[in-house]
Short mmCIF file of C-alpha atoms and ligand atoms in Angstrom, two decimals:
data_model
loop_
_atom_site.label_atom_id
_atom_site.label_comp_id
_atom_site.label_asym_id
_atom_site.label_seq_id
_atom_site.Cartn_x
_atom_site.Cartn_y
_atom_site.Cartn_z
CA MET A 27 149.44 58.29 67.37
CA SER A 28 150.55 54.93 68.93
CA ILE A 29 153.56 54.79 71.24
CA THR A 30 155.94 51.84 71.74
CA VAL A 31 158.70 51.63 74.31
CA GLU A 32 161.21 48.90 74.35
CA HIS A 33 163.82 48.42 77.26
CA LEU A 34 163.83 51.98 78.36
CA THR A 35 166.66 52.66 80.75
CA LYS A 36 167.85 55.73 82.51
CA SER A 37 170.29 56.59 85.30
CA TYR A 38 171.35 59.96 86.52
CA LYS A 39 175.10 60.74 86.68
CA ILE A 40 175.99 62.68 89.89
CA LYS A 41 179.26 64.05 91.03
CA ASN A 42 180.34 62.90 94.42
CA ARG A 43 180.88 65.41 97.09
CA SER A 44 184.30 64.63 98.13
CA ALA A 45 185.94 64.21 101.43
CA ILE A 46 188.00 67.02 102.67
CA ASN A 47 191.16 64.67 102.57
CA ASN A 48 190.38 63.61 99.14
CA THR A 49 189.59 67.14 97.53
CA VAL A 50 192.71 67.51 95.81
CA LYS A 51 192.46 64.19 94.25
CA HIS A 52 188.76 64.69 93.25
CA LEU A 53 189.50 68.05 91.70
CA VAL A 54 191.88 66.22 89.28
CA ILE A 55 189.60 63.04 88.81
CA PRO A 56 186.08 63.92 89.66
CA GLN A 57 184.15 61.00 91.06
CA TYR A 58 180.69 60.13 90.03
CA SER A 59 177.78 57.86 90.96
CA PHE A 60 174.74 56.73 89.18
CA THR A 61 171.15 56.81 90.57
CA PRO A 62 169.02 54.35 88.46
CA ALA A 63 165.63 55.97 87.74
CA VAL A 64 164.09 53.70 85.19
CA ASN A 65 165.08 50.08 84.38
CA ASP A 66 164.17 48.26 81.34
CA ILE A 67 160.68 49.27 80.85
CA SER A 68 158.72 47.98 77.98
CA PHE A 69 154.93 48.83 76.88
CA THR A 70 152.72 50.10 74.04
CA ILE A 71 150.13 52.72 74.03
CA GLN A 72 147.48 52.62 71.38
CA THR A 73 145.90 55.73 69.52
CA GLY A 74 143.21 57.46 71.73
CA ASP A 75 144.04 55.53 74.92
CA ILE A 76 144.04 57.43 78.04
CA VAL A 77 146.91 55.88 80.31
CA GLY A 78 147.26 56.56 83.87
CA PHE A 79 151.02 56.22 84.97
CA ILE A 80 151.08 55.51 88.72
CA GLY A 81 153.95 55.26 91.18
CA ALA A 82 155.27 56.55 94.45
CA ASN A 83 157.53 59.59 94.66
CA GLY A 84 160.93 58.68 93.25
CA ALA A 85 159.35 55.66 91.20
CA GLY A 86 160.39 56.99 87.74
CA LYS A 87 157.49 58.51 86.40
CA SER A 88 158.52 61.98 85.41
CA THR A 89 161.95 60.61 84.06
CA THR A 90 159.81 58.43 81.78
CA ILE A 91 157.85 61.13 80.67
CA LYS A 92 160.71 63.39 79.89
CA MET A 93 162.19 60.76 77.81
CA LEU A 94 158.89 60.14 75.81
CA THR A 95 158.85 63.94 75.38
CA GLY A 96 162.52 64.29 74.11
CA ILE A 97 163.40 66.29 77.05
CA LEU A 98 165.98 63.40 78.21
CA THR A 99 167.82 60.90 76.22
CA PRO A 100 167.66 57.26 77.47
CA ASP A 101 170.65 55.40 78.27
CA LYS A 102 169.23 52.48 76.51
CA GLY A 103 166.02 51.53 74.78
CA ILE A 104 163.80 52.44 71.99
CA ILE A 105 161.03 54.99 71.94
CA SER A 106 158.92 55.04 68.83
CA ILE A 107 155.95 57.21 68.22
CA ASN A 108 153.87 56.31 65.46
CA GLY A 109 157.03 54.60 63.90
CA LEU A 110 158.92 57.98 64.45
CA THR A 111 161.95 58.13 66.82
CA PHE A 112 163.62 61.39 68.39
CA LYS A 113 166.97 60.47 66.86
CA LYS A 114 165.72 60.87 63.24
CA ASN A 115 162.26 62.64 63.61
CA ARG A 116 162.59 64.70 66.43
CA LYS A 117 161.12 68.09 64.72
CA GLU A 118 158.00 65.98 63.35
CA ILE A 119 157.40 64.41 66.62
CA MET A 120 157.56 67.75 68.62
CA GLN A 121 154.72 69.04 66.38
CA LYS A 122 152.55 66.19 67.37
CA ILE A 123 152.87 66.33 71.06
CA GLY A 124 151.64 68.36 73.72
CA VAL A 125 153.20 68.55 77.31
CA VAL A 126 151.70 69.94 80.37
CA PHE A 127 153.99 69.75 83.74
CA GLY A 128 151.63 70.60 86.82
CA GLN A 129 154.26 72.24 88.72
CA ARG A 130 155.92 74.08 85.58
CA SER A 131 154.26 76.28 83.49
CA VAL A 132 155.05 77.27 79.97
CA LEU A 133 153.30 80.61 80.12
CA CYS A 134 155.03 84.11 80.43
CA TRP A 135 154.58 84.95 83.98
CA ASP A 136 154.01 88.73 83.64
CA ILE A 137 152.02 88.95 80.56
CA PRO A 138 148.41 88.24 80.13
CA VAL A 139 147.66 84.67 79.23
CA ILE A 140 146.14 85.40 75.81
CA GLU A 141 149.58 87.30 74.75
CA SER A 142 151.34 83.66 75.38
CA PHE A 143 148.68 82.18 73.45
CA LYS A 144 149.42 84.45 70.43
CA LEU A 145 153.17 83.78 70.87
CA PHE A 146 152.52 80.08 70.57
CA LYS A 147 150.06 80.74 67.48
CA ASP A 148 153.17 82.17 65.74
CA MET A 149 155.76 79.68 67.07
CA TYR A 150 153.79 76.69 66.15
CA ARG A 151 152.61 78.39 62.73
CA ILE A 152 148.94 77.66 63.86
CA PRO A 153 146.54 78.59 61.07
CA GLU A 154 144.39 81.22 62.20
CA ASN A 155 140.99 79.58 61.66
CA ILE A 156 142.39 76.59 63.84
CA TYR A 157 143.42 78.95 66.52
CA ARG A 158 140.15 80.83 66.81
CA GLU A 159 138.26 77.52 66.78
CA ASN A 160 140.26 76.18 69.48
CA ILE A 161 140.18 79.23 71.68
CA GLU A 162 136.23 79.27 71.36
CA ILE A 163 136.08 75.59 72.18
CA PHE A 164 138.54 75.81 75.12
CA SER A 165 136.82 79.05 76.41
CA ASP A 166 133.57 77.14 76.58
CA ILE A 167 134.70 74.41 78.47
CA LEU A 168 137.54 75.92 80.66
CA ASN A 169 135.71 79.34 81.39
CA LEU A 170 139.06 81.10 79.81
CA PRO A 171 137.43 84.62 79.40
CA GLU A 172 137.34 84.57 83.20
CA PHE A 173 141.17 84.74 83.35
CA ILE A 174 143.02 84.84 79.95
CA TYR A 175 143.31 88.67 80.10
CA LYS A 176 145.26 88.32 83.38
CA PRO A 177 149.09 87.25 83.46
CA PRO A 178 149.58 83.99 85.07
CA ARG A 179 151.14 85.42 88.48
CA LEU A 180 147.74 86.72 89.27
CA LEU A 181 145.91 83.41 88.53
CA SER A 182 144.91 80.56 91.06
CA LEU A 183 146.66 77.29 90.42
CA GLY A 184 143.30 75.73 88.84
CA GLN A 185 142.98 78.91 86.40
CA ARG A 186 146.91 78.35 85.74
CA MET A 187 146.47 74.70 85.08
CA LYS A 188 143.49 75.33 82.59
CA ALA A 189 145.52 77.97 80.71
CA ASP A 190 148.37 75.57 80.45
CA LEU A 191 146.22 72.95 79.40
CA ALA A 192 144.81 75.29 76.62
CA ALA A 193 148.14 76.15 75.65
CA ALA A 194 149.18 72.71 75.03
CA LEU A 195 146.30 71.84 72.89
CA LEU A 196 146.17 74.95 70.70
CA TYR A 197 148.03 73.31 67.94
CA ASN A 198 146.07 70.14 68.12
CA PRO A 199 148.68 67.62 69.24
CA GLU A 200 147.90 63.89 68.70
CA VAL A 201 149.69 62.83 71.95
CA LEU A 202 149.06 64.92 75.31
CA PHE A 203 151.55 64.18 78.33
CA LEU A 204 150.22 65.58 81.65
CA ASP A 205 152.58 65.45 84.61
CA GLU A 206 150.38 65.82 87.78
CA PRO A 207 147.57 67.86 85.86
CA THR A 208 145.41 68.11 88.96
CA ILE A 209 148.00 68.55 91.76
CA GLY A 210 146.96 71.17 94.43
CA ILE A 211 143.68 71.94 92.73
CA ASP A 212 140.31 72.23 94.46
CA VAL A 213 137.37 69.80 93.65
CA LEU A 214 135.29 71.72 91.23
CA ALA A 215 138.47 72.84 89.14
CA LYS A 216 139.69 69.21 88.99
CA ALA A 217 136.20 68.03 87.65
CA LYS A 218 136.44 70.78 84.85
CA ILE A 219 139.91 69.57 83.93
CA ARG A 220 138.90 65.95 84.10
CA ASP A 221 135.95 66.73 81.87
CA PHE A 222 137.91 68.63 79.61
CA ILE A 223 140.45 65.86 79.09
CA ILE A 224 137.74 63.32 78.52
CA LYS A 225 136.09 65.62 76.03
CA ILE A 226 139.56 66.20 74.06
CA ASN A 227 140.04 62.48 74.03
CA GLN A 228 136.41 61.71 72.73
CA VAL A 229 136.45 64.47 69.98
CA ARG A 230 139.84 64.23 68.69
CA LYS A 231 141.05 60.66 69.42
CA THR A 232 144.04 62.30 71.22
CA THR A 233 146.29 59.97 72.96
CA ILE A 234 146.83 61.09 76.81
CA ILE A 235 149.33 59.80 79.14
CA LEU A 236 149.13 61.17 82.67
CA THR A 237 150.97 60.74 85.94
CA THR A 238 149.05 61.36 89.09
CA HIS A 239 149.05 60.55 92.58
CA ASP A 240 145.32 61.26 92.62
CA ILE A 241 143.05 57.72 92.65
CA SER A 242 140.02 59.80 91.54
CA ASP A 243 141.98 60.80 88.43
CA ILE A 244 142.73 57.23 87.72
CA GLU A 245 139.28 56.10 88.29
CA SER A 246 137.45 58.90 86.44
CA LEU A 247 139.77 59.05 83.37
CA CYS A 248 142.29 56.25 82.79
CA GLN A 249 141.25 53.22 80.67
CA LYS A 250 144.57 51.70 81.36
CA MET A 251 147.47 51.80 83.61
CA LEU A 252 151.05 51.67 83.97
CA ILE A 253 152.41 51.02 87.61
CA ILE A 254 155.95 51.49 88.20
CA ASP A 255 158.10 51.18 91.29
CA LYS A 256 161.62 51.73 91.80
CA GLY A 257 161.99 52.14 88.14
CA THR A 258 160.42 48.61 87.12
CA LEU A 259 157.09 48.33 85.49
CA LEU A 260 154.88 46.37 87.81
CA TYR A 261 151.60 46.29 86.05
CA ASN A 262 150.43 47.04 82.52
CA GLY A 263 146.70 46.79 82.30
CA THR A 264 143.21 48.04 82.76
CA LEU A 265 141.83 49.10 86.13
CA GLU A 266 139.16 46.48 85.92
CA GLU A 267 141.74 43.86 85.11
CA LEU A 268 143.75 44.85 88.13
CA LYS A 269 140.70 44.81 90.36
CA ARG A 270 139.50 41.54 88.99
CA LYS A 271 142.85 39.75 89.23
CA ASN A 272 143.24 40.86 92.79
CA ALA A 273 139.64 39.74 93.58
CA SER A 274 140.39 36.24 92.24
CA SER A 275 143.62 35.89 94.10
CA HIS A 276 142.13 35.07 97.24
CA ASN A 277 143.58 37.84 99.21
CA ASP A 278 147.09 37.04 97.89
CA ASP A 279 148.14 40.29 96.26
CA PHE A 280 147.98 40.23 92.55
CA ILE A 281 151.28 42.34 92.66
CA PRO A 282 153.31 40.82 95.63
CA LYS A 283 153.63 43.26 98.44
CA LYS A 284 157.37 42.81 98.92
CA ARG A 285 157.94 44.21 95.24
CA MET A 286 156.01 47.58 96.30
CA ASN A 287 157.04 50.36 98.49
CA ASP A 288 154.70 51.48 101.23
CA SER A 289 153.06 54.53 99.62
CA LEU A 290 152.50 52.62 96.36
CA GLU A 291 150.97 49.76 98.34
CA GLN A 292 148.40 52.19 99.72
CA ILE A 293 147.61 53.77 96.34
CA ILE A 294 146.90 50.11 94.87
CA ARG A 295 145.13 49.24 98.17
CA THR A 296 142.71 52.20 97.57
CA ILE A 297 142.28 51.35 93.97
CA TYR A 298 141.31 47.68 94.87
CA GLU A 299 138.87 48.93 97.67
CA GLY A 300 137.42 51.78 95.25
CA GLY A 301 138.07 54.44 97.84
CA GLY A 302 139.01 57.26 95.11
CA LEU A 303 135.67 57.85 94.12
N1 ATP B 422 167.74 65.58 87.88
C1 ATP B 422 168.07 64.48 88.64
N2 ATP B 422 169.25 64.22 88.96
C2 ATP B 422 169.25 63.14 90.05
N3 ATP B 422 168.55 62.31 90.27
C3 ATP B 422 167.32 62.38 89.87
C4 ATP B 422 166.95 63.55 88.99
N4 ATP B 422 165.77 63.38 88.65
C5 ATP B 422 165.18 62.44 89.45
N5 ATP B 422 166.30 61.62 90.05
C6 ATP B 422 166.16 60.61 90.74
O1 ATP B 422 165.46 59.38 89.89
C7 ATP B 422 164.64 58.60 90.47
C8 ATP B 422 163.19 58.79 89.68
O2 ATP B 422 162.77 59.94 89.96
P1 ATP B 422 161.53 60.42 88.96
O3 ATP B 422 161.38 62.08 89.17
O4 ATP B 422 161.47 60.18 87.90
O5 ATP B 422 160.25 59.79 90.16
P2 ATP B 422 158.70 60.09 90.08
O6 ATP B 422 158.00 59.01 90.00
O7 ATP B 422 158.15 61.20 88.91
O8 ATP B 422 158.46 60.79 91.40
P3 ATP B 422 157.46 61.99 91.90
O9 ATP B 422 156.02 61.27 92.03
O10 ATP B 422 158.10 62.41 93.35
O11 ATP B 422 157.52 63.10 91.00
C9 ATP B 422 164.57 59.08 91.90
O12 ATP B 422 165.28 58.33 92.78
C10 ATP B 422 164.97 60.73 91.95
O13 ATP B 422 165.52 60.92 93.16
#
């Protein structure tokens, strides 16, 4: 499934805290301000791409992912997933996308993981043969039998992430969104999760979009990168192209420094120097 995004824009509306002497006035007329989060970004992702969405804290990555997955409605702009839009084809899109938020689980906290999987099977009407086949494949790569008979509250972070990944892929989505899939996970579990993501992409041609602060994730997984800063898209291309353009720019940064915040500059510097591997 390909994804086309045109002029995507989103601000958050926040109710202002009123000064004491203005309290009464603000109770009658609430005062609001707007925090811009995503500002007029456009890009295309092709079927089967693995795309890394990179930026410093607060750059607008999660807000974009939330709009791409229908959790938030954009203020402006168009999102088209294989020609489908959330406005007209929400149900159809939801059946074709899987989402994993690294910091939030979709699994029921107190019941064994396998019981959550069975619930998803019923909810998404996954045919028995596909469910069984997927459990078998995922068990093999992600060592599911080690932990799916326990509830998530008793799992390590890495095990919980593996369980969430399996849950998001049970119904064979064509696009998988991963928000920080390796955050806080040890090196071995990270490697397993990366291998799994690569395998799913190769075997099923699943389009994968992931946000990460981990340069090794980018270097081992992503053919393409979107770099965002203060809600604006600074780069859309391959990792190699980014390195090549930087090398040929005679130490003038390909993405001008003055447009970057410090932590993004550090991320990009590590990419240029190949420090993530
Ligand atoms: N629910 C919200 N209400 C108000 N402002 C928000 C909300 N969520 C995010 N923001 C603001 O929108 C901007 C973009 O935030 P977003 O979470 O998209 O960034 P991010 O790139 O995902 O950051 P991180 O890497 O820290 O997760 C930030 O300025 C943030 O403070």
